[in-house]
Amino acid sequence: MQLPELTDGRLIRRYKRFFADIELPDGTRVTAHCPNTGSMRSCLASGAPVQLSYHDNPRRKLKWTLQRIDMGEGWIGVNTNIVNNVIAEAIEESRIPQLRNWKRLKREVRVDLPGQDPSRLDIVLDDESPNSVYIEIKNVTFINNGYLQFPDAVSERATRHLKLLTKLADSGSRAVILFAINRPEGDCFRPARDIDPVYAQTLETAVEHGVSVIPLRLIHRQREIVTGGLLEYTL
């Protein structure tokens, strides 16, 4: 996926979740939108190199958007709004072996199951047969003791998604949780049990019921993000 034109800077601080103060190369300080609802644990440091994009839209209060940050090993993607686009593009171009040979890709699909509150999943693949592939995507930027982990904060919403995928798997559909590994370090993924034990246990149950886990590396290039290989994972 192609990125917009990027401007270098250095992080001053992130605050109120969606705001980041950035110093540009000429010394100008700007406030950028930080499109990430997580804690950004292990990918925030004052003075770290960042790249941001500029959007000249008169309706936007914040013209700048934080795209990625470098903690010393390479770019980490912190804009969660574009991760689904990267994955959808890779599926459409048959670059994810586990998700090939589907005729139709649908985004943000509402799923209604008996006894379950209506919810939306990121992608549904349909091959015009009774069964579809239901996919939920999670952006992974947290690393701890060499392991890539999710979530980086307690997430009841993420747990609800897992429960929905589990029910879909029980009904005979194929259900997938895809962890988009959006930083270059580490070679193994596992749930962040110390941070959110409920999510970790729910993921273990989901796997027991047939939900597939795909930990997929994202690779940052100068002006694009592409999918790479799979990581090992352990529960």
CSV table of C-alpha atoms in Angstrom, one decimal:
chain,number,residue,atom,x,y,z
A,1,MET,CA,0.0,0.0,0.0
A,2,GLN,CA,1.3,3.4,-1.0
A,3,LEU,CA,1.7,6.0,1.8
A,4,PRO,CA,1.1,9.7,1.3
A,5,GLU,CA,4.1,12.1,1.2
A,6,LEU,CA,5.9,11.9,4.5
A,7,THR,CA,7.7,14.5,6.5
A,8,ASP,CA,10.4,13.7,9.1
A,9,GLY,CA,10.2,14.9,12.6
A,10,ARG,CA,10.9,14.1,16.2
A,11,LEU,CA,8.3,13.2,18.9
A,12,ILE,CA,8.0,15.6,21.7
A,13,ARG,CA,5.1,14.0,23.5
A,14,ARG,CA,1.8,12.1,23.0
A,15,TYR,CA,-1.1,13.1,25.1
A,16,LYS,CA,-4.9,12.8,25.5
A,17,ARG,CA,-4.5,9.6,23.4
A,18,PHE,CA,-5.1,11.3,20.0
A,19,PHE,CA,-2.6,14.2,20.1
A,20,ALA,CA,1.1,14.2,19.4
A,21,ASP,CA,3.4,17.2,19.5
A,22,ILE,CA,6.2,16.9,16.8
A,23,GLU,CA,9.2,19.0,16.1
A,24,LEU,CA,9.9,19.4,12.4
A,25,PRO,CA,13.5,19.6,10.9
A,26,ASP,CA,13.3,23.4,10.8
A,27,GLY,CA,12.5,23.6,14.5
A,28,THR,CA,8.7,24.3,13.9
A,29,ARG,CA,6.5,22.5,16.4
A,30,VAL,CA,3.2,21.1,15.2
A,31,THR,CA,0.4,19.1,16.8
A,32,ALA,CA,-0.5,15.9,14.9
A,33,HIS,CA,-3.5,13.6,15.1
A,34,CYS,CA,-2.3,10.3,16.6
A,35,PRO,CA,-4.7,7.6,15.1
A,36,ASN,CA,-4.1,4.9,17.7
A,37,THR,CA,-6.4,4.0,20.6
A,38,GLY,CA,-3.9,1.8,22.3
A,39,SER,CA,-1.3,2.7,25.0
A,40,MET,CA,1.5,2.6,22.4
A,41,ARG,CA,3.6,0.9,25.1
A,42,SER,CA,7.1,0.1,23.8
A,43,CYS,CA,6.8,2.5,20.8
A,44,LEU,CA,6.8,5.9,22.4
A,45,ALA,CA,9.9,7.9,23.4
A,46,SER,CA,10.5,11.6,23.5
A,47,GLY,CA,13.0,12.5,20.8
A,48,ALA,CA,12.3,9.4,18.7
A,49,PRO,CA,12.3,10.0,14.9
A,50,VAL,CA,8.8,10.0,13.4
A,51,GLN,CA,7.2,10.5,10.0
A,52,LEU,CA,3.9,12.3,9.5
A,53,SER,CA,1.7,13.3,6.6
A,54,TYR,CA,0.0,16.6,5.9
A,55,HIS,CA,-3.7,16.9,4.8
A,56,ASP,CA,-4.8,20.3,3.5
A,57,ASN,CA,-8.5,19.7,4.3
A,58,PRO,CA,-10.3,22.8,5.6
A,59,ARG,CA,-12.6,20.6,7.7
A,60,ARG,CA,-9.7,19.1,9.6
A,61,LYS,CA,-8.7,20.7,12.9
A,62,LEU,CA,-5.3,18.9,12.8
A,63,LYS,CA,-3.6,19.0,9.4
A,64,TRP,CA,-0.9,16.6,10.4
A,65,THR,CA,-1.2,12.8,11.0
A,66,LEU,CA,1.4,10.7,12.8
A,67,GLN,CA,2.2,7.7,10.6
A,68,ARG,CA,5.2,5.9,12.1
A,69,ILE,CA,7.9,6.0,14.7
A,70,ASP,CA,11.5,4.6,15.0
A,71,MET,CA,12.5,3.2,18.3
A,72,GLY,CA,16.0,2.3,17.0
A,73,GLU,CA,15.3,-0.8,14.9
A,74,GLY,CA,13.2,0.6,12.0
A,75,TRP,CA,9.8,2.0,11.4
A,76,ILE,CA,6.8,1.0,13.6
A,77,GLY,CA,3.4,1.7,12.1
A,78,VAL,CA,1.2,3.6,14.6
A,79,ASN,CA,-1.6,4.6,12.3
A,80,THR,CA,-4.1,1.9,12.9
A,81,ASN,CA,-6.5,3.4,10.3
A,82,ILE,CA,-4.5,2.1,7.4
A,83,VAL,CA,-3.6,-1.4,8.5
A,84,ASN,CA,-6.8,-2.9,7.2
A,85,ASN,CA,-6.1,-1.4,3.8
A,86,VAL,CA,-2.7,-3.0,3.7
A,87,ILE,CA,-4.2,-6.4,4.5
A,88,ALA,CA,-7.1,-6.1,2.1
A,89,GLU,CA,-4.7,-5.1,-0.7
A,90,ALA,CA,-2.5,-8.1,0.1
A,91,ILE,CA,-5.5,-10.5,0.0
A,92,GLU,CA,-6.7,-9.1,-3.3
A,93,GLU,CA,-3.2,-9.6,-4.8
A,94,SER,CA,-3.0,-13.2,-3.4
A,95,ARG,CA,0.0,-12.4,-1.2
A,96,ILE,CA,-1.3,-14.2,1.9
A,97,PRO,CA,-1.2,-17.9,1.2
A,98,GLN,CA,-3.8,-18.8,3.8
A,99,LEU,CA,-6.3,-16.3,2.3
A,100,ARG,CA,-6.3,-17.0,-1.4
A,101,ASN,CA,-8.9,-18.1,-4.0
A,102,TRP,CA,-11.8,-16.0,-2.9
A,103,LYS,CA,-14.1,-14.2,-5.3
A,104,ARG,CA,-15.3,-11.3,-3.2
A,105,LEU,CA,-13.9,-9.3,-0.4
A,106,LYS,CA,-16.2,-7.2,1.8
A,107,ARG,CA,-15.1,-4.7,4.4
A,108,GLU,CA,-16.6,-3.7,7.8
A,109,VAL,CA,-19.3,-6.4,7.7
A,110,ARG,CA,-22.0,-6.4,10.3
A,111,VAL,CA,-22.5,-9.8,11.8
A,112,ASP,CA,-25.7,-10.8,13.7
A,113,LEU,CA,-25.7,-14.1,15.6
A,114,PRO,CA,-28.4,-15.4,18.0
A,115,GLY,CA,-27.5,-14.4,21.6
A,116,GLN,CA,-24.8,-12.1,20.5
A,117,ASP,CA,-24.8,-8.3,20.2
A,118,PRO,CA,-24.4,-7.2,16.6
A,119,SER,CA,-20.8,-6.4,15.7
A,120,ARG,CA,-18.6,-5.6,12.7
A,121,LEU,CA,-15.7,-7.6,11.5
A,122,ASP,CA,-12.9,-6.1,9.4
A,123,ILE,CA,-13.1,-8.4,6.3
A,124,VAL,CA,-15.3,-11.2,5.0
A,125,LEU,CA,-14.2,-13.3,2.1
A,126,ASP,CA,-16.9,-15.0,0.0
A,127,ASP,CA,-16.4,-17.7,-2.6
A,128,GLU,CA,-20.2,-17.9,-3.4
A,129,SER,CA,-20.5,-21.1,-1.3
A,130,PRO,CA,-22.5,-21.3,2.0
A,131,ASN,CA,-19.3,-20.7,4.0
A,132,SER,CA,-17.3,-17.5,4.2
A,133,VAL,CA,-14.1,-16.5,5.9
A,134,TYR,CA,-14.5,-14.0,8.7
A,135,ILE,CA,-11.4,-12.0,9.6
A,136,GLU,CA,-10.7,-9.6,12.4
A,137,ILE,CA,-7.4,-7.6,12.2
A,138,LYS,CA,-5.4,-6.3,15.1
A,139,ASN,CA,-2.4,-4.0,14.9
A,140,VAL,CA,0.6,-5.2,16.9
A,141,THR,CA,3.3,-2.8,18.0
A,142,PHE,CA,4.0,-4.0,21.6
A,143,ILE,CA,7.2,-6.0,22.2
A,144,ASN,CA,8.2,-7.4,25.5
A,145,ASN,CA,11.2,-9.7,26.2
A,146,GLY,CA,11.5,-10.4,22.5
A,147,TYR,CA,7.9,-11.4,22.0
A,148,LEU,CA,5.4,-9.4,19.9
A,149,GLN,CA,2.3,-9.1,22.0
A,150,PHE,CA,-1.3,-8.0,21.9
A,151,PRO,CA,-3.1,-6.1,23.4
A,152,ASP,CA,-1.0,-3.3,24.9
A,153,ALA,CA,-3.8,-2.3,27.2
A,154,VAL,CA,-6.9,-4.1,28.5
A,155,SER,CA,-9.4,-4.3,25.6
A,156,GLU,CA,-13.0,-5.5,26.2
A,157,ARG,CA,-13.8,-4.8,22.5
A,158,ALA,CA,-11.0,-7.1,21.3
A,159,THR,CA,-12.3,-9.8,23.6
A,160,ARG,CA,-15.8,-9.4,22.2
A,161,HIS,CA,-14.4,-9.9,18.6
A,162,LEU,CA,-12.7,-13.1,19.7
A,163,LYS,CA,-16.0,-14.4,21.2
A,164,LEU,CA,-17.8,-13.6,17.9
A,165,LEU,CA,-15.1,-15.4,15.9
A,166,THR,CA,-15.5,-18.4,18.2
A,167,LYS,CA,-19.2,-18.6,17.6
A,168,LEU,CA,-18.7,-18.3,13.9
A,169,ALA,CA,-16.2,-21.2,14.0
A,170,ASP,CA,-18.7,-23.2,16.0
A,171,SER,CA,-21.3,-22.6,13.3
A,172,GLY,CA,-19.1,-24.1,10.7
A,173,SER,CA,-17.6,-20.9,9.2
A,174,ARG,CA,-13.9,-20.3,8.9
A,175,ALA,CA,-12.9,-17.6,11.4
A,176,VAL,CA,-9.5,-15.9,11.5
A,177,ILE,CA,-7.8,-13.5,13.8
A,178,LEU,CA,-5.0,-11.8,12.0
A,179,PHE,CA,-2.3,-10.0,14.0
A,180,ALA,CA,-0.6,-7.4,11.8
A,181,ILE,CA,2.9,-7.3,13.3
A,182,ASN,CA,3.7,-3.6,12.6
A,183,ARG,CA,7.3,-3.4,13.7
A,184,PRO,CA,10.6,-5.1,12.6
A,185,GLU,CA,11.9,-6.7,15.7
A,186,GLY,CA,11.0,-10.1,17.2
A,187,ASP,CA,10.2,-13.4,15.6
A,188,CYS,CA,7.4,-14.9,17.8
A,189,PHE,CA,3.9,-13.7,18.8
A,190,ARG,CA,1.9,-14.4,21.9
A,191,PRO,CA,-1.0,-12.7,23.7
A,192,ALA,CA,-0.1,-10.2,26.4
A,193,ARG,CA,-1.3,-12.3,29.3
A,194,ASP,CA,0.2,-10.1,31.9
A,195,ILE,CA,-1.7,-7.1,30.5
A,196,ASP,CA,-5.0,-8.6,29.6
A,197,PRO,CA,-5.4,-12.2,31.0
A,198,VAL,CA,-9.0,-12.3,29.9
A,199,TYR,CA,-8.1,-11.7,26.3
A,200,ALA,CA,-5.3,-14.3,26.4
A,201,GLN,CA,-7.7,-16.9,27.8
A,202,THR,CA,-10.3,-16.0,25.3
A,203,LEU,CA,-7.8,-16.4,22.5
A,204,GLU,CA,-6.8,-19.8,23.8
A,205,THR,CA,-10.5,-20.9,23.8
A,206,ALA,CA,-11.0,-19.5,20.3
A,207,VAL,CA,-8.1,-21.6,19.0
A,208,GLU,CA,-9.6,-24.7,20.7
A,209,HIS,CA,-12.8,-24.0,18.8
A,210,GLY,CA,-11.1,-23.7,15.4
A,211,VAL,CA,-10.3,-20.0,15.1
A,212,SER,CA,-7.2,-19.6,13.0
A,213,VAL,CA,-4.4,-17.3,14.1
A,214,ILE,CA,-2.3,-15.5,11.5
A,215,PRO,CA,0.6,-13.4,12.9
A,216,LEU,CA,1.7,-11.5,9.7
A,217,ARG,CA,4.7,-9.2,9.5
A,218,LEU,CA,4.2,-5.8,7.9
A,219,ILE,CA,7.2,-4.3,6.2
A,220,HIS,CA,7.8,-0.6,5.9
A,221,ARG,CA,9.6,0.8,2.9
A,222,GLN,CA,10.3,4.4,1.9
A,223,ARG,CA,6.7,5.2,0.8
A,224,GLU,CA,4.8,2.0,1.2
A,225,ILE,CA,3.8,-0.8,3.6
A,226,VAL,CA,3.6,-4.4,2.3
A,227,THR,CA,3.0,-7.8,3.9
A,228,GLY,CA,5.9,-10.1,4.7
A,229,GLY,CA,6.1,-13.6,6.2
A,230,LEU,CA,4.4,-15.3,9.1
A,231,LEU,CA,5.7,-15.4,12.6
A,232,GLU,CA,5.6,-18.3,15.0
A,233,TYR,CA,3.1,-17.9,17.8
A,234,THR,CA,2.6,-19.5,21.2
A,235,LEU,CA,-0.4,-19.3,23.6
